[in-house]
Tab-separated table of C-alpha atoms in Angstrom:
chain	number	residue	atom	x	y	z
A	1	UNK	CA	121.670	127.907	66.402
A	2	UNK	CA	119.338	128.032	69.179
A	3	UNK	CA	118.600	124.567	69.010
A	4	UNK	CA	122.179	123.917	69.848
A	5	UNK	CA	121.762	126.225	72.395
A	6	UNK	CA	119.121	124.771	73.784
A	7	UNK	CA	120.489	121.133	73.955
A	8	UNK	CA	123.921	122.745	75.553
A	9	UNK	CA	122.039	123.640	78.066
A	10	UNK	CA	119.540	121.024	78.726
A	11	UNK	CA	122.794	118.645	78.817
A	12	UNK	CA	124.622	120.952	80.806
A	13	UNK	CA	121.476	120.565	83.274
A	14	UNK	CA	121.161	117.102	83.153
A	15	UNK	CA	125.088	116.849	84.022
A	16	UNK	CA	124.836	118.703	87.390
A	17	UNK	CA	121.645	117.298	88.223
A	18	UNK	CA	123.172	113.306	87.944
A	19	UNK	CA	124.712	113.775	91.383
A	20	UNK	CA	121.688	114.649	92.955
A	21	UNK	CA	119.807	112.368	91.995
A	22	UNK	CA	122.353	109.501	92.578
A	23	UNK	CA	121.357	109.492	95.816
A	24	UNK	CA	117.922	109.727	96.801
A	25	UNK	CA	117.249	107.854	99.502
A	26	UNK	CA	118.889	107.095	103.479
A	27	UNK	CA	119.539	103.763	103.731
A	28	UNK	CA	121.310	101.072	105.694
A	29	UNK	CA	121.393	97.405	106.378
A	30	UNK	CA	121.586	95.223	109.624
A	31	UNK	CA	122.890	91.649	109.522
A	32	UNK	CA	121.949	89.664	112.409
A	33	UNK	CA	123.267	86.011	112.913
A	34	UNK	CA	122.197	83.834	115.795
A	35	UNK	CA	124.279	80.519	116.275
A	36	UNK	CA	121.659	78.314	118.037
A	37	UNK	CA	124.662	75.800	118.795
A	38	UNK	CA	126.140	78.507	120.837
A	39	UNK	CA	123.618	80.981	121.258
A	40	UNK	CA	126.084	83.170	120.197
A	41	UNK	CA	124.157	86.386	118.657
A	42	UNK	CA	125.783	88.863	116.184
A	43	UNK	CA	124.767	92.037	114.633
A	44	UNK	CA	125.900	94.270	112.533
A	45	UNK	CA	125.018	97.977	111.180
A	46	UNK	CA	126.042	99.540	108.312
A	47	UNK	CA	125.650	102.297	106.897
A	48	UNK	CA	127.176	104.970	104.392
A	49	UNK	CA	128.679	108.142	106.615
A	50	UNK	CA	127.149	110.667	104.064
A	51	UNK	CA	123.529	109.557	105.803
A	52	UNK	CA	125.479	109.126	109.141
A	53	UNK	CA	126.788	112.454	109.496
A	54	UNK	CA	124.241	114.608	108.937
A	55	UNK	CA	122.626	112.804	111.918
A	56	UNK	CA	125.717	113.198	114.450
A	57	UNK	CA	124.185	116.742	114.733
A	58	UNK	CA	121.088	115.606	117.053
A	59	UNK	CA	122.874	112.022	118.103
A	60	UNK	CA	126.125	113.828	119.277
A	61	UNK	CA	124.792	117.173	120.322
A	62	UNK	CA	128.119	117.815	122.448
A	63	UNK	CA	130.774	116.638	119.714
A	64	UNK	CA	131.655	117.917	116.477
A	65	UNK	CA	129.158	116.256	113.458
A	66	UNK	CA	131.994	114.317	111.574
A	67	UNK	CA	133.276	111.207	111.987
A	68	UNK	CA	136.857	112.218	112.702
A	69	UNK	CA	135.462	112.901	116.132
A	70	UNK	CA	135.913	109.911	118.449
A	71	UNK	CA	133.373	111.779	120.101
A	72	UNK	CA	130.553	111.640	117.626
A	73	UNK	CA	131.872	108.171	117.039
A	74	UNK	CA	131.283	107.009	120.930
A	75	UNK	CA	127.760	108.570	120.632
A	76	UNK	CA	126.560	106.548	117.695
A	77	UNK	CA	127.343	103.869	118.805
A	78	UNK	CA	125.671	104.811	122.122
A	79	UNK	CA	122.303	105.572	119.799
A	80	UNK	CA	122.495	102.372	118.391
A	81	UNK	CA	122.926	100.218	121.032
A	82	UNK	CA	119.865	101.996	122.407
A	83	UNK	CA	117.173	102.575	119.579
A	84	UNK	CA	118.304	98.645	118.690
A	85	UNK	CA	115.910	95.923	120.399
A	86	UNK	CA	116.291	91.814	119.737
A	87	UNK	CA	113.907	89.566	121.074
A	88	UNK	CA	114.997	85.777	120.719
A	89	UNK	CA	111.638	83.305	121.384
A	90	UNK	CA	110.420	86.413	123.569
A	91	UNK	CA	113.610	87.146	125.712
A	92	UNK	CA	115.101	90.265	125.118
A	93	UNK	CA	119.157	89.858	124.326
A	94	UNK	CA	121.816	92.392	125.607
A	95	UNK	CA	124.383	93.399	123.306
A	96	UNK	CA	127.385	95.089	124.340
A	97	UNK	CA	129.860	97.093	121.529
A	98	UNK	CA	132.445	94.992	119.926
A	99	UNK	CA	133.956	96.906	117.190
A	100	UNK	CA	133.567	100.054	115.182
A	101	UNK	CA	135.676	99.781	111.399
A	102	UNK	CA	135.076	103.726	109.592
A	103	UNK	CA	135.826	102.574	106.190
A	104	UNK	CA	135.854	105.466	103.918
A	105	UNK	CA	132.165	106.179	103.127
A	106	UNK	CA	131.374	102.524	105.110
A	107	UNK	CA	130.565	102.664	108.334
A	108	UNK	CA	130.155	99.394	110.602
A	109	UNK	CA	129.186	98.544	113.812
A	110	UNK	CA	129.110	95.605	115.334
A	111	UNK	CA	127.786	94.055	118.494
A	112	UNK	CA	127.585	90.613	120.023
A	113	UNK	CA	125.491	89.251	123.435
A	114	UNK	CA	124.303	85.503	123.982
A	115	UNK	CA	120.690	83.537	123.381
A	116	UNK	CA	119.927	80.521	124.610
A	117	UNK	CA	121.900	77.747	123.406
A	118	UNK	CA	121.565	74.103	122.610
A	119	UNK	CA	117.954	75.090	121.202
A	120	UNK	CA	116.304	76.008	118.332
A	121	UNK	CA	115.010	79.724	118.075
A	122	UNK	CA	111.646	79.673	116.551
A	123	UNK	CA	111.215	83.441	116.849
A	124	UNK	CA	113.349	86.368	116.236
A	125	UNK	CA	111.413	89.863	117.099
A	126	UNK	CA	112.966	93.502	116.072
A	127	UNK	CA	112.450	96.909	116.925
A	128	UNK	CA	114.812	99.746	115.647
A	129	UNK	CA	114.027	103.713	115.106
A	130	UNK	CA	117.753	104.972	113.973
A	131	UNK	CA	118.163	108.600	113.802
A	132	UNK	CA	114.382	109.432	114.036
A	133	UNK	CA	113.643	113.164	112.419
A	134	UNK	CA	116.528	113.163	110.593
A	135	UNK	CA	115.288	111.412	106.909
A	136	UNK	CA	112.156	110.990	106.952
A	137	UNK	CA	112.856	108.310	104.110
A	138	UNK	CA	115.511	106.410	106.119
A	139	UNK	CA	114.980	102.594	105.768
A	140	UNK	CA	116.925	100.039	107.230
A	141	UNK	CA	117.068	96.373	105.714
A	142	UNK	CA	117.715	93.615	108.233
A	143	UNK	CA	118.617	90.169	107.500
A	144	UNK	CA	118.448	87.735	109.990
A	145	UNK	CA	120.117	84.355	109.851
A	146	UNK	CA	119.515	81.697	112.109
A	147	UNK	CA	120.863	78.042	111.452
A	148	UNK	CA	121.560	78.996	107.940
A	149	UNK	CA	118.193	80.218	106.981
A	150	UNK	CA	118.044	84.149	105.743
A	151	UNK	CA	114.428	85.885	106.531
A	152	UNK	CA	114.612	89.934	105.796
A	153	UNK	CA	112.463	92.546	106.981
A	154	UNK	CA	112.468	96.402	106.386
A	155	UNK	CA	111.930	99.660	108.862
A	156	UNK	CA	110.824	102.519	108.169
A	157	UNK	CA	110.124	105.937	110.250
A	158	UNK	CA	107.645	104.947	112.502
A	159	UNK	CA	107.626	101.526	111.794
A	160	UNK	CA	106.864	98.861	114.666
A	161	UNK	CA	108.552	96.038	115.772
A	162	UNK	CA	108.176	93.062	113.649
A	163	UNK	CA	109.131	89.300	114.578
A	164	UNK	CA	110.433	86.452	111.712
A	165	UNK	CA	109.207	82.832	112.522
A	166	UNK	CA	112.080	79.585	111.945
A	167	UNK	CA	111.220	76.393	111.699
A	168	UNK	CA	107.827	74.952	112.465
């Protein structure tokens, strides 16, 4: 009988423990696409709002930490746009917002500037520090496609900049 006991229990642990361990890590993923026809640049961040959130507290001191605050919503976009740097063949590229979509627990922003066109990037260099003191186990994945070619690097807190070579 206390055997059975025993297992109840140990199951019973194991059963509200799954949750928790679901989800162990901060995560997200940038996709950036240059078009070297156009020199039309792209990038995108996603992330899930259950990592977001928690940081609206020190990214939108002055709004309410949720993303039903158009607030909160304004500021992180404002962080990203700042803590976000793109270097094409050494010349840094401006972005400017172009949309938001709050998809459930998906969360993507999007922005778009210009790189040179007509030529072919050789380079691409990164630098990104999203929602620094926050998860100290946040990584971010970025993929970076230029002229149909997919190279992917991977920040961490306190990681530096790193730069992908194309072509020869």
């Amino acid at each position: 009988m206390r055997g059975r006991t025993f297992l109840a229990g140990l199951v019973a642990g194991l059963v509200l423990a799954t949750p928790v361990l679901a989800h162990r890590g901060h995560s997200g993923l940038t996709v950036i696409e240059v078009d070297p026809r156009t020199g039309v640049v792209t990038v995108s961040h996603r992330f899930a709002a259950h990592d977001v959130e928690p940081a609206l507290v020190t990214v939108a001191p002055d709004a309410q930490p949720t993303l039903d605050d158009p607030d909160a919503v304004a500021a992180l976009e404002e962080h990203l746009d700042r803590r976000f740097r793109l270097e094409l063949d050494g010349a840094r590229i401006d972005l400017d917002h172009a949309e938001t979509d709050l998809a459930a627990d998906d969360i993507r922003v999007d922005y778009v500037g210009s790189g040179p066109s007509g030529a072919a990037v050789r380079t691409v260099r990164v630098d990104l520090d999203f929602f620094p003191g926050v998860h100290d186990d946040q990584e971010q994945q970025v993929n970076i496609r230029v002229a149909g070619v997919t190279r992917t690097v991977v920040f961490r807190p306190g990681s530096a900049a790193q730069t992908v070579t194309f072509g020869r």
